[in-house]
Amino acid sequence: NAIIHGLIHSPKKGLINIDFKTSAHKILCSIEDNGVGREKSELIKKESGFNRKSRGLIITQERLELLSRQQKDKFSVNIVDLKDDKGNPRGTRVELMILFRES
């Protein structure tokens, strides 16, 4: 999604950072890009006449909900629109979190 929606429309060199942080009962995976941002990506899609609805995030959320029910662990996804000092879009960060149940 970072490549298709954010970086492909960016005039600058694309960058994606993937970071994992762990603790005793938590894993946080953060995927951050320096693309055009979600708002600009949506505008470009509308202007191009491309009317297909992206399902990547919806599918991911459905899978995490299913895993949460099956495993009794908690899975979540959070999307952060990144802005520069002037409030201009500077990319997107997606955070996937797994909270393990205590045994």
GROMACS .gro file of N, CA, C and O in nm:
model
  412
    1ASN      N    1   0.082  -0.120   0.000
    1ASN     CA    2   0.000   0.000   0.000
    1ASN      C    3   0.086   0.126   0.000
    1ASN      O    4   0.050   0.224  -0.064
    2ALA      N    5   0.197   0.124   0.075
    2ALA     CA    6   0.285   0.242   0.078
    2ALA      C    7   0.338   0.274  -0.061
    2ALA      O    8   0.345   0.389  -0.101
    3ILE      N    9   0.371   0.172  -0.136
    3ILE     CA   10   0.424   0.194  -0.271
    3ILE      C   11   0.314   0.239  -0.365
    3ILE      O   12   0.327   0.340  -0.434
    4ILE      N   13   0.204   0.166  -0.368
    4ILE     CA   14   0.096   0.195  -0.463
    4ILE      C   15   0.029   0.329  -0.436
    4ILE      O   16   0.004   0.406  -0.527
    5HIS      N   17   0.000   0.361  -0.311
    5HIS     CA   18  -0.077   0.480  -0.280
    5HIS      C   19   0.007   0.602  -0.246
    5HIS      O   20  -0.038   0.715  -0.263
    6GLY      N   21   0.128   0.583  -0.197
    6GLY     CA   22   0.207   0.697  -0.152
    6GLY      C   23   0.326   0.730  -0.238
    6GLY      O   24   0.345   0.844  -0.280
    7LEU      N   25   0.407   0.631  -0.268
    7LEU     CA   26   0.534   0.659  -0.334
    7LEU      C   27   0.524   0.672  -0.485
    7LEU      O   28   0.601   0.747  -0.545
    8ILE      N   29   0.434   0.603  -0.546
    8ILE     CA   30   0.427   0.602  -0.692
    8ILE      C   31   0.396   0.742  -0.749
    8ILE      O   32   0.438   0.774  -0.859
    9HIS      N   33   0.329   0.825  -0.673
    9HIS     CA   34   0.293   0.960  -0.719
    9HIS      C   35   0.390   1.067  -0.670
    9HIS      O   36   0.374   1.184  -0.704
   10SER      N   37   0.489   1.029  -0.593
   10SER     CA   38   0.580   1.127  -0.535
   10SER      C   39   0.692   1.163  -0.633
   10SER      O   40   0.752   1.074  -0.693
   11PRO      N   41   0.721   1.292  -0.648
   11PRO     CA   42   0.829   1.332  -0.738
   11PRO      C   43   0.968   1.306  -0.678
   11PRO      O   44   1.067   1.303  -0.750
   12LYS      N   45   0.976   1.286  -0.548
   12LYS     CA   46   1.106   1.263  -0.483
   12LYS      C   47   1.132   1.113  -0.468
   12LYS      O   48   1.043   1.030  -0.485
   13LYS      N   49   1.255   1.082  -0.435
   13LYS     CA   50   1.293   0.942  -0.415
   13LYS      C   51   1.216   0.885  -0.296
   13LYS      O   52   1.212   0.944  -0.188
   14GLY      N   53   1.153   0.771  -0.319
   14GLY     CA   54   1.072   0.709  -0.216
   14GLY      C   55   1.154   0.639  -0.109
   14GLY      O   56   1.262   0.587  -0.136
   15LEU      N   57   1.100   0.640   0.011
   15LEU     CA   58   1.165   0.576   0.125
   15LEU      C   59   1.058   0.508   0.210
   15LEU      O   60   0.955   0.569   0.240
   16ILE      N   61   1.083   0.384   0.245
   16ILE     CA   62   0.995   0.311   0.336
   16ILE      C   63   1.079   0.258   0.450
   16ILE      O   64   1.181   0.192   0.428
   17ASN      N   65   1.038   0.289   0.572
   17ASN     CA   66   1.103   0.237   0.692
   17ASN      C   67   1.010   0.139   0.760
   17ASN      O   68   0.891   0.170   0.781
   18ILE      N   69   1.062   0.023   0.794
   18ILE     CA   70   0.986  -0.077   0.867
   18ILE      C   71   1.059  -0.101   0.998
   18ILE      O   72   1.179  -0.131   0.998
   19ASP      N   73   0.988  -0.084   1.108
   19ASP     CA   74   1.049  -0.093   1.240
   19ASP      C   75   0.968  -0.187   1.328
   19ASP      O   76   0.844  -0.183   1.326
   20PHE      N   77   1.036  -0.271   1.403
   20PHE     CA   78   0.971  -0.360   1.499
   20PHE      C   79   1.020  -0.326   1.638
   20PHE      O   80   1.139  -0.310   1.661
   21LYS      N   81   0.926  -0.315   1.731
   21LYS     CA   82   0.958  -0.296   1.872
   21LYS      C   83   0.886  -0.405   1.950
   21LYS      O   84   0.769  -0.433   1.923
   22THR      N   85   0.955  -0.464   2.044
   22THR     CA   86   0.894  -0.572   2.121
   22THR      C   87   0.912  -0.546   2.270
   22THR      O   88   1.004  -0.478   2.314
   23SER      N   89   0.820  -0.602   2.345
   23SER     CA   90   0.830  -0.605   2.490
   23SER      C   91   0.775  -0.740   2.534
   23SER      O   92   0.743  -0.824   2.450
   24ALA      N   93   0.760  -0.761   2.661
   24ALA     CA   94   0.718  -0.892   2.713
   24ALA      C   95   0.585  -0.938   2.653
   24ALA      O   96   0.568  -1.055   2.623
   25HIS      N   97   0.491  -0.846   2.633
   25HIS     CA   98   0.358  -0.885   2.588
   25HIS      C   99   0.309  -0.806   2.467
   25HIS      O  100   0.190  -0.798   2.441
   26LYS      N  101   0.405  -0.745   2.392
   26LYS     CA  102   0.362  -0.660   2.281
   26LYS      C  103   0.463  -0.661   2.167
   26LYS      O  104   0.583  -0.663   2.191
   27ILE      N  105   0.412  -0.659   2.045
   27ILE     CA  106   0.493  -0.636   1.925
   27ILE      C  107   0.428  -0.520   1.851
   27ILE      O  108   0.308  -0.520   1.827
   28LEU      N  109   0.509  -0.422   1.816
   28LEU     CA  110   0.462  -0.308   1.737
   28LEU      C  111   0.543  -0.304   1.608
   28LEU      O  112   0.666  -0.294   1.612
   29CYS      N  113   0.475  -0.315   1.495
   29CYS     CA  114   0.538  -0.302   1.364
   29CYS      C  115   0.492  -0.169   1.304
   29CYS      O  116   0.372  -0.145   1.290
   30SER      N  117   0.587  -0.085   1.271
   30SER     CA  118   0.557   0.047   1.216
   30SER      C  119   0.612   0.053   1.074
   30SER      O  120   0.731   0.026   1.052
   31ILE      N  121   0.526   0.087   0.978
   31ILE     CA  122   0.565   0.102   0.838
   31ILE      C  123   0.542   0.247   0.801
   31ILE      O  124   0.429   0.296   0.805
   32GLU      N  125   0.650   0.318   0.768
   32GLU     CA  126   0.640   0.461   0.741
   32GLU      C  127   0.698   0.492   0.603
   32GLU      O  128   0.805   0.442   0.569
   33ASP      N  129   0.625   0.574   0.526
   33ASP     CA  130   0.676   0.615   0.395
   33ASP      C  131   0.683   0.767   0.387
   33ASP      O  132   0.624   0.836   0.469
   34ASN      N  133   0.757   0.815   0.290
   34ASN     CA  134   0.768   0.960   0.268
   34ASN      C  135   0.694   1.002   0.141
   34ASN      O  136   0.734   1.093   0.071
   35GLY      N  137   0.583   0.935   0.115
   35GLY     CA  138   0.504   0.961  -0.006
   35GLY      C  139   0.419   1.085   0.003
   35GLY      O  140   0.438   1.171   0.091
   36VAL      N  141   0.321   1.092  -0.085
   36VAL     CA  142   0.238   1.212  -0.098
   36VAL      C  143   0.130   1.222   0.009
   36VAL      O  144   0.066   1.326   0.023
   37GLY      N  145   0.108   1.117   0.086
   37GLY     CA  146   0.003   1.119   0.189
   37GLY      C  147  -0.128   1.067   0.134
   37GLY      O  148  -0.151   1.061   0.014
   38ARG      N  149  -0.217   1.030   0.225
   38ARG     CA  150  -0.344   0.969   0.185
   38ARG      C  151  -0.437   1.065   0.113
   38ARG      O  152  -0.504   1.028   0.017
   39GLU      N  153  -0.443   1.190   0.160
   39GLU     CA  154  -0.533   1.287   0.096
   39GLU      C  155  -0.493   1.313  -0.049
   39GLU      O  156  -0.579   1.312  -0.139
   40LYS      N  157  -0.365   1.338  -0.072
   40LYS     CA  158  -0.316   1.366  -0.208
   40LYS      C  159  -0.333   1.243  -0.297
   40LYS      O  160  -0.373   1.254  -0.413
   41SER      N  161  -0.307   1.125  -0.243
   41SER     CA  162  -0.324   1.002  -0.320
   41SER      C  163  -0.469   0.984  -0.364
   41SER      O  164  -0.496   0.948  -0.479
   42GLU      N  165  -0.562   1.012  -0.273
   42GLU     CA  166  -0.705   1.002  -0.306
   42GLU      C  167  -0.743   1.104  -0.413
   42GLU      O  168  -0.818   1.073  -0.506
   43LEU      N  169  -0.691   1.226  -0.403
   43LEU     CA  170  -0.718   1.330  -0.502
   43LEU      C  171  -0.665   1.290  -0.640
   43LEU      O  172  -0.734   1.304  -0.741
   44ILE      N  173  -0.544   1.236  -0.644
   44ILE     CA  174  -0.485   1.192  -0.771
   44ILE      C  175  -0.569   1.081  -0.832
   44ILE      O  176  -0.594   1.079  -0.952
   45LYS      N  177  -0.616   0.990  -0.749
   45LYS     CA  178  -0.698   0.879  -0.797
   45LYS      C  179  -0.829   0.932  -0.858
   45LYS      O  180  -0.870   0.889  -0.966
   46LYS      N  181  -0.893   1.027  -0.790
   46LYS     CA  182  -1.018   1.084  -0.841
   46LYS      C  183  -0.996   1.159  -0.972
   46LYS      O  184  -1.075   1.148  -1.065
   47GLU      N  185  -0.889   1.238  -0.978
   47GLU     CA  186  -0.861   1.316  -1.098
   47GLU      C  187  -0.829   1.227  -1.218
   47GLU      O  188  -0.854   1.264  -1.331
   48SER      N  189  -0.775   1.109  -1.192
   48SER     CA  190  -0.738   1.019  -1.302
   48SER      C  191  -0.858   0.943  -1.356
   48SER      O  192  -0.849   0.879  -1.460
   49GLY      N  193  -0.969   0.948  -1.283
   49GLY     CA  194  -1.087   0.875  -1.325
   49GLY      C  195  -1.085   0.730  -1.281
   49GLY      O  196  -1.174   0.652  -1.310
   50PHE      N  197  -0.980   0.692  -1.209
   50PHE     CA  198  -0.968   0.556  -1.158
   50PHE      C  199  -1.059   0.545  -1.037
   50PHE      O  200  -1.035   0.607  -0.935
   51ASN      N  201  -1.164   0.466  -1.048
   51ASN     CA  202  -1.270   0.466  -0.947
   51ASN      C  203  -1.272   0.341  -0.861
   51ASN      O  204  -1.368   0.316  -0.791
   52ARG      N  205  -1.167   0.259  -0.865
   52ARG     CA  206  -1.162   0.136  -0.788
   52ARG      C  207  -1.133   0.167  -0.642
   52ARG      O  208  -1.044   0.244  -0.610
   53LYS      N  209  -1.207   0.105  -0.551
   53LYS     CA  210  -1.188   0.124  -0.408
   53LYS      C  211  -1.079   0.030  -0.359
   53LYS      O  212  -1.084  -0.090  -0.382
   54SER      N  213  -0.978   0.084  -0.294
   54SER     CA  214  -0.870   0.002  -0.239
   54SER      C  215  -0.923  -0.081  -0.122
   54SER      O  216  -0.992  -0.029  -0.035
   55ARG      N  217  -0.890  -0.208  -0.120
   55ARG     CA  218  -0.939  -0.298  -0.016
   55ARG      C  219  -0.829  -0.346   0.078
   55ARG      O  220  -0.855  -0.420   0.169
   56GLY      N  221  -0.704  -0.304   0.053
   56GLY     CA  222  -0.592  -0.354   0.131
   56GLY      C  223  -0.608  -0.335   0.281
   56GLY      O  224  -0.591  -0.428   0.360
   57LEU      N  225  -0.643  -0.216   0.323
   57LEU     CA  226  -0.658  -0.187   0.465
   57LEU      C  227  -0.779  -0.258   0.525
   57LEU      O  228  -0.774  -0.310   0.636
   58ILE      N  229  -0.888  -0.263   0.450
   58ILE     CA  230  -1.008  -0.331   0.497
   58ILE      C  231  -0.979  -0.480   0.520
   58ILE      O  232  -1.015  -0.537   0.622
   59ILE      N  233  -0.908  -0.542   0.425
   59ILE     CA  234  -0.873  -0.683   0.438
   59ILE      C  235  -0.782  -0.704   0.559
   59ILE      O  236  -0.801  -0.799   0.635
   60THR      N  237  -0.685  -0.617   0.578
   60THR     CA  238  -0.595  -0.628   0.692
   60THR      C  239  -0.672  -0.619   0.823
   60THR      O  240  -0.651  -0.699   0.915
   61GLN      N  241  -0.764  -0.523   0.834
   61GLN     CA  242  -0.843  -0.508   0.957
   61GLN      C  243  -0.930  -0.631   0.981
   61GLN      O  244  -0.942  -0.677   1.096
   62GLU      N  245  -0.990  -0.685   0.875
   62GLU     CA  246  -1.072  -0.806   0.891
   62GLU      C  247  -0.989  -0.924   0.939
   62GLU      O  248  -1.032  -1.001   1.025
   63ARG      N  249  -0.869  -0.938   0.886
   63ARG     CA  250  -0.780  -1.047   0.929
   63ARG      C  251  -0.740  -1.031   1.075
   63ARG      O  252  -0.735  -1.128   1.150
   64LEU      N  253  -0.710  -0.908   1.115
   64LEU     CA  254  -0.670  -0.885   1.254
   64LEU      C  255  -0.786  -0.913   1.350
   64LEU      O  256  -0.766  -0.968   1.458
   65GLU      N  257  -0.908  -0.877   1.310
   65GLU     CA  258  -1.025  -0.906   1.393
   65GLU      C  259  -1.045  -1.057   1.407
   65GLU      O  260  -1.074  -1.107   1.515
   66LEU      N  261  -1.027  -1.129   1.298
   66LEU     CA  262  -1.039  -1.274   1.300
   66LEU      C  263  -0.933  -1.336   1.391
   66LEU      O  264  -0.963  -1.423   1.474
   67LEU      N  265  -0.810  -1.291   1.378
   67LEU     CA  266  -0.702  -1.340   1.465
   67LEU      C  267  -0.731  -1.310   1.612
   67LEU      O  268  -0.706  -1.393   1.699
   68SER      N  269  -0.784  -1.193   1.638
   68SER     CA  270  -0.816  -1.156   1.777
   68SER      C  271  -0.918  -1.251   1.837
   68SER      O  272  -0.906  -1.292   1.952
   69ARG      N  273  -1.018  -1.289   1.759
   69ARG     CA  274  -1.120  -1.382   1.809
   69ARG      C  275  -1.063  -1.523   1.828
   69ARG      O  276  -1.093  -1.590   1.924
   70GLN      N  277  -0.980  -1.567   1.734
   70GLN     CA  278  -0.926  -1.703   1.740
   70GLN      C  279  -0.819  -1.719   1.847
   70GLN      O  280  -0.815  -1.819   1.916
   71GLN      N  281  -0.733  -1.621   1.860
   71GLN     CA  282  -0.616  -1.634   1.947
   71GLN      C  283  -0.635  -1.574   2.086
   71GLN      O  284  -0.554  -1.595   2.172
   72LYS      N  285  -0.736  -1.496   2.105
   72LYS     CA  286  -0.759  -1.422   2.230
   72LYS      C  287  -0.652  -1.316   2.255
   72LYS      O  288  -0.648  -1.255   2.360
   73ASP      N  289  -0.563  -1.295   2.159
   73ASP     CA  290  -0.469  -1.185   2.166
   73ASP      C  291  -0.536  -1.065   2.101
   73ASP      O  292  -0.638  -1.078   2.035
   74LYS      N  293  -0.481  -0.947   2.122
   74LYS     CA  294  -0.540  -0.827   2.063
   74LYS      C  295  -0.450  -0.777   1.951
   74LYS      O  296  -0.331  -0.757   1.970
   75PHE      N  297  -0.510  -0.756   1.834
   75PHE     CA  298  -0.441  -0.706   1.718
   75PHE      C  299  -0.507  -0.575   1.678
   75PHE      O  300  -0.629  -0.565   1.678
   76SER      N  301  -0.427  -0.476   1.644
   76SER     CA  302  -0.486  -0.349   1.602
   76SER      C  303  -0.401  -0.284   1.494
   76SER      O  304  -0.283  -0.314   1.479
   77VAL      N  305  -0.464  -0.194   1.420
   77VAL     CA  306  -0.395  -0.117   1.317
   77VAL      C  307  -0.433   0.030   1.336
   77VAL      O  308  -0.548   0.063   1.364
   78ASN      N  309  -0.333   0.116   1.324
   78ASN     CA  310  -0.353   0.260   1.339
   78ASN      C  311  -0.282   0.330   1.223
   78ASN      O  312  -0.168   0.296   1.193
   79ILE      N  313  -0.349   0.426   1.161
   79ILE     CA  314  -0.289   0.500   1.050
   79ILE      C  315  -0.267   0.644   1.093
   79ILE      O  316  -0.358   0.709   1.146
   80VAL      N  317  -0.145   0.694   1.069
   80VAL     CA  318  -0.109   0.830   1.105
   80VAL      C  319  -0.069   0.905   0.978
   80VAL      O  320   0.021   0.861   0.906
   81ASP      N  321  -0.138   1.015   0.951
   81ASP     CA  322  -0.100   1.102   0.839
   81ASP      C  323   0.011   1.194   0.888
   81ASP      O  324  -0.012   1.276   0.977
   82LEU      N  325   0.128   1.182   0.830
   82LEU     CA  326   0.244   1.261   0.873
   82LEU      C  327   0.243   1.397   0.805
   82LEU      O  328   0.209   1.408   0.686
   83LYS      N  329   0.278   1.500   0.879
   83LYS     CA  330   0.280   1.638   0.828
   83LYS      C  331   0.415   1.701   0.861
   83LYS      O  332   0.477   1.669   0.963
   84ASP      N  333   0.457   1.796   0.777
   84ASP     CA  334   0.578   1.872   0.809
   84ASP      C  335   0.543   1.989   0.901
   84ASP      O  336   0.428   2.001   0.946
   85ASP      N  337   0.639   2.075   0.928
   85ASP     CA  338   0.618   2.189   1.019
   85ASP      C  339   0.511   2.286   0.971
   85ASP      O  340   0.450   2.357   1.051
   86LYS      N  341   0.486   2.288   0.840
   86LYS     CA  342   0.387   2.380   0.784
   86LYS      C  343   0.252   2.313   0.763
   86LYS      O  344   0.160   2.373   0.709
   87GLY      N  345   0.239   2.187   0.805
   87GLY     CA  346   0.113   2.116   0.792
   87GLY      C  347   0.094   2.046   0.658
   87GLY      O  348  -0.014   1.995   0.630
   88ASN      N  349   0.199   2.043   0.577
   88ASN     CA  350   0.192   1.975   0.448
   88ASN      C  351   0.216   1.825   0.466
   88ASN      O  352   0.298   1.786   0.548
   89PRO      N  353   0.148   1.743   0.387
   89PRO     CA  354   0.168   1.598   0.398
   89PRO      C  355   0.313   1.560   0.367
   89PRO      O  356   0.375   1.616   0.277
   90ARG      N  357   0.366   1.469   0.447
   90ARG     CA  358   0.501   1.420   0.423
   90ARG      C  359   0.509   1.268   0.432
   90ARG      O  360   0.614   1.210   0.452
   91GLY      N  361   0.394   1.202   0.419
   91GLY     CA  362   0.393   1.057   0.419
   91GLY      C  363   0.288   1.001   0.512
   91GLY      O  364   0.202   1.071   0.564
   92THR      N  365   0.299   0.870   0.532
   92THR     CA  366   0.202   0.797   0.614
   92THR      C  367   0.274   0.694   0.698
   92THR      O  368   0.373   0.636   0.655
   93ARG      N  369   0.224   0.672   0.818
   93ARG     CA  370   0.275   0.566   0.904
   93ARG      C  371   0.159   0.474   0.941
   93ARG      O  372   0.053   0.520   0.983
   94VAL      N  373   0.180   0.344   0.924
   94VAL     CA  374   0.083   0.244   0.965
   94VAL      C  375   0.145   0.164   1.079
   94VAL      O  376   0.258   0.117   1.068
   95GLU      N  377   0.072   0.154   1.188
   95GLU     CA  378   0.120   0.082   1.306
   95GLU      C  379   0.034  -0.041   1.330
   95GLU      O  380  -0.087  -0.029   1.347
   96LEU      N  381   0.097  -0.157   1.327
   96LEU     CA  382   0.029  -0.283   1.357
   96LEU      C  383   0.076  -0.327   1.495
   96LEU      O  384   0.196  -0.338   1.519
   97MET      N  385  -0.018  -0.352   1.586
   97MET     CA  386   0.017  -0.390   1.722
   97MET      C  387  -0.046  -0.523   1.759
   97MET      O  388  -0.162  -0.549   1.728
   98ILE      N  389   0.034  -0.605   1.825
   98ILE     CA  390  -0.015  -0.732   1.878
   98ILE      C  391   0.011  -0.729   2.029
   98ILE      O  392   0.125  -0.711   2.073
   99LEU      N  393  -0.098  -0.740   2.106
   99LEU     CA  394  -0.088  -0.750   2.252
   99LEU      C  395  -0.119  -0.895   2.288
   99LEU      O  396  -0.231  -0.943   2.264
  100PHE      N  397  -0.021  -0.964   2.343
  100PHE     CA  398  -0.039  -1.104   2.377
  100PHE      C  399  -0.112  -1.119   2.509
  100PHE      O  400  -0.086  -1.044   2.603
  101ARG      N  401  -0.199  -1.215   2.514
  101ARG     CA  402  -0.266  -1.245   2.640
  101ARG      C  403  -0.165  -1.305   2.736
  101ARG      O  404  -0.068  -1.370   2.695
  102GLU      N  405  -0.186  -1.280   2.860
  102GLU     CA  406  -0.096  -1.338   2.960
  102GLU      C  407  -0.137  -1.482   2.988
  102GLU      O  408  -0.255  -1.513   2.999
  103SER      N  409  -0.038  -1.568   2.997
  103SER     CA  410  -0.067  -1.711   3.019
  103SER      C  411  -0.096  -1.740   3.164
  103SER      O  412  -0.051  -1.681   3.253
   0.00000   0.00000   0.00000
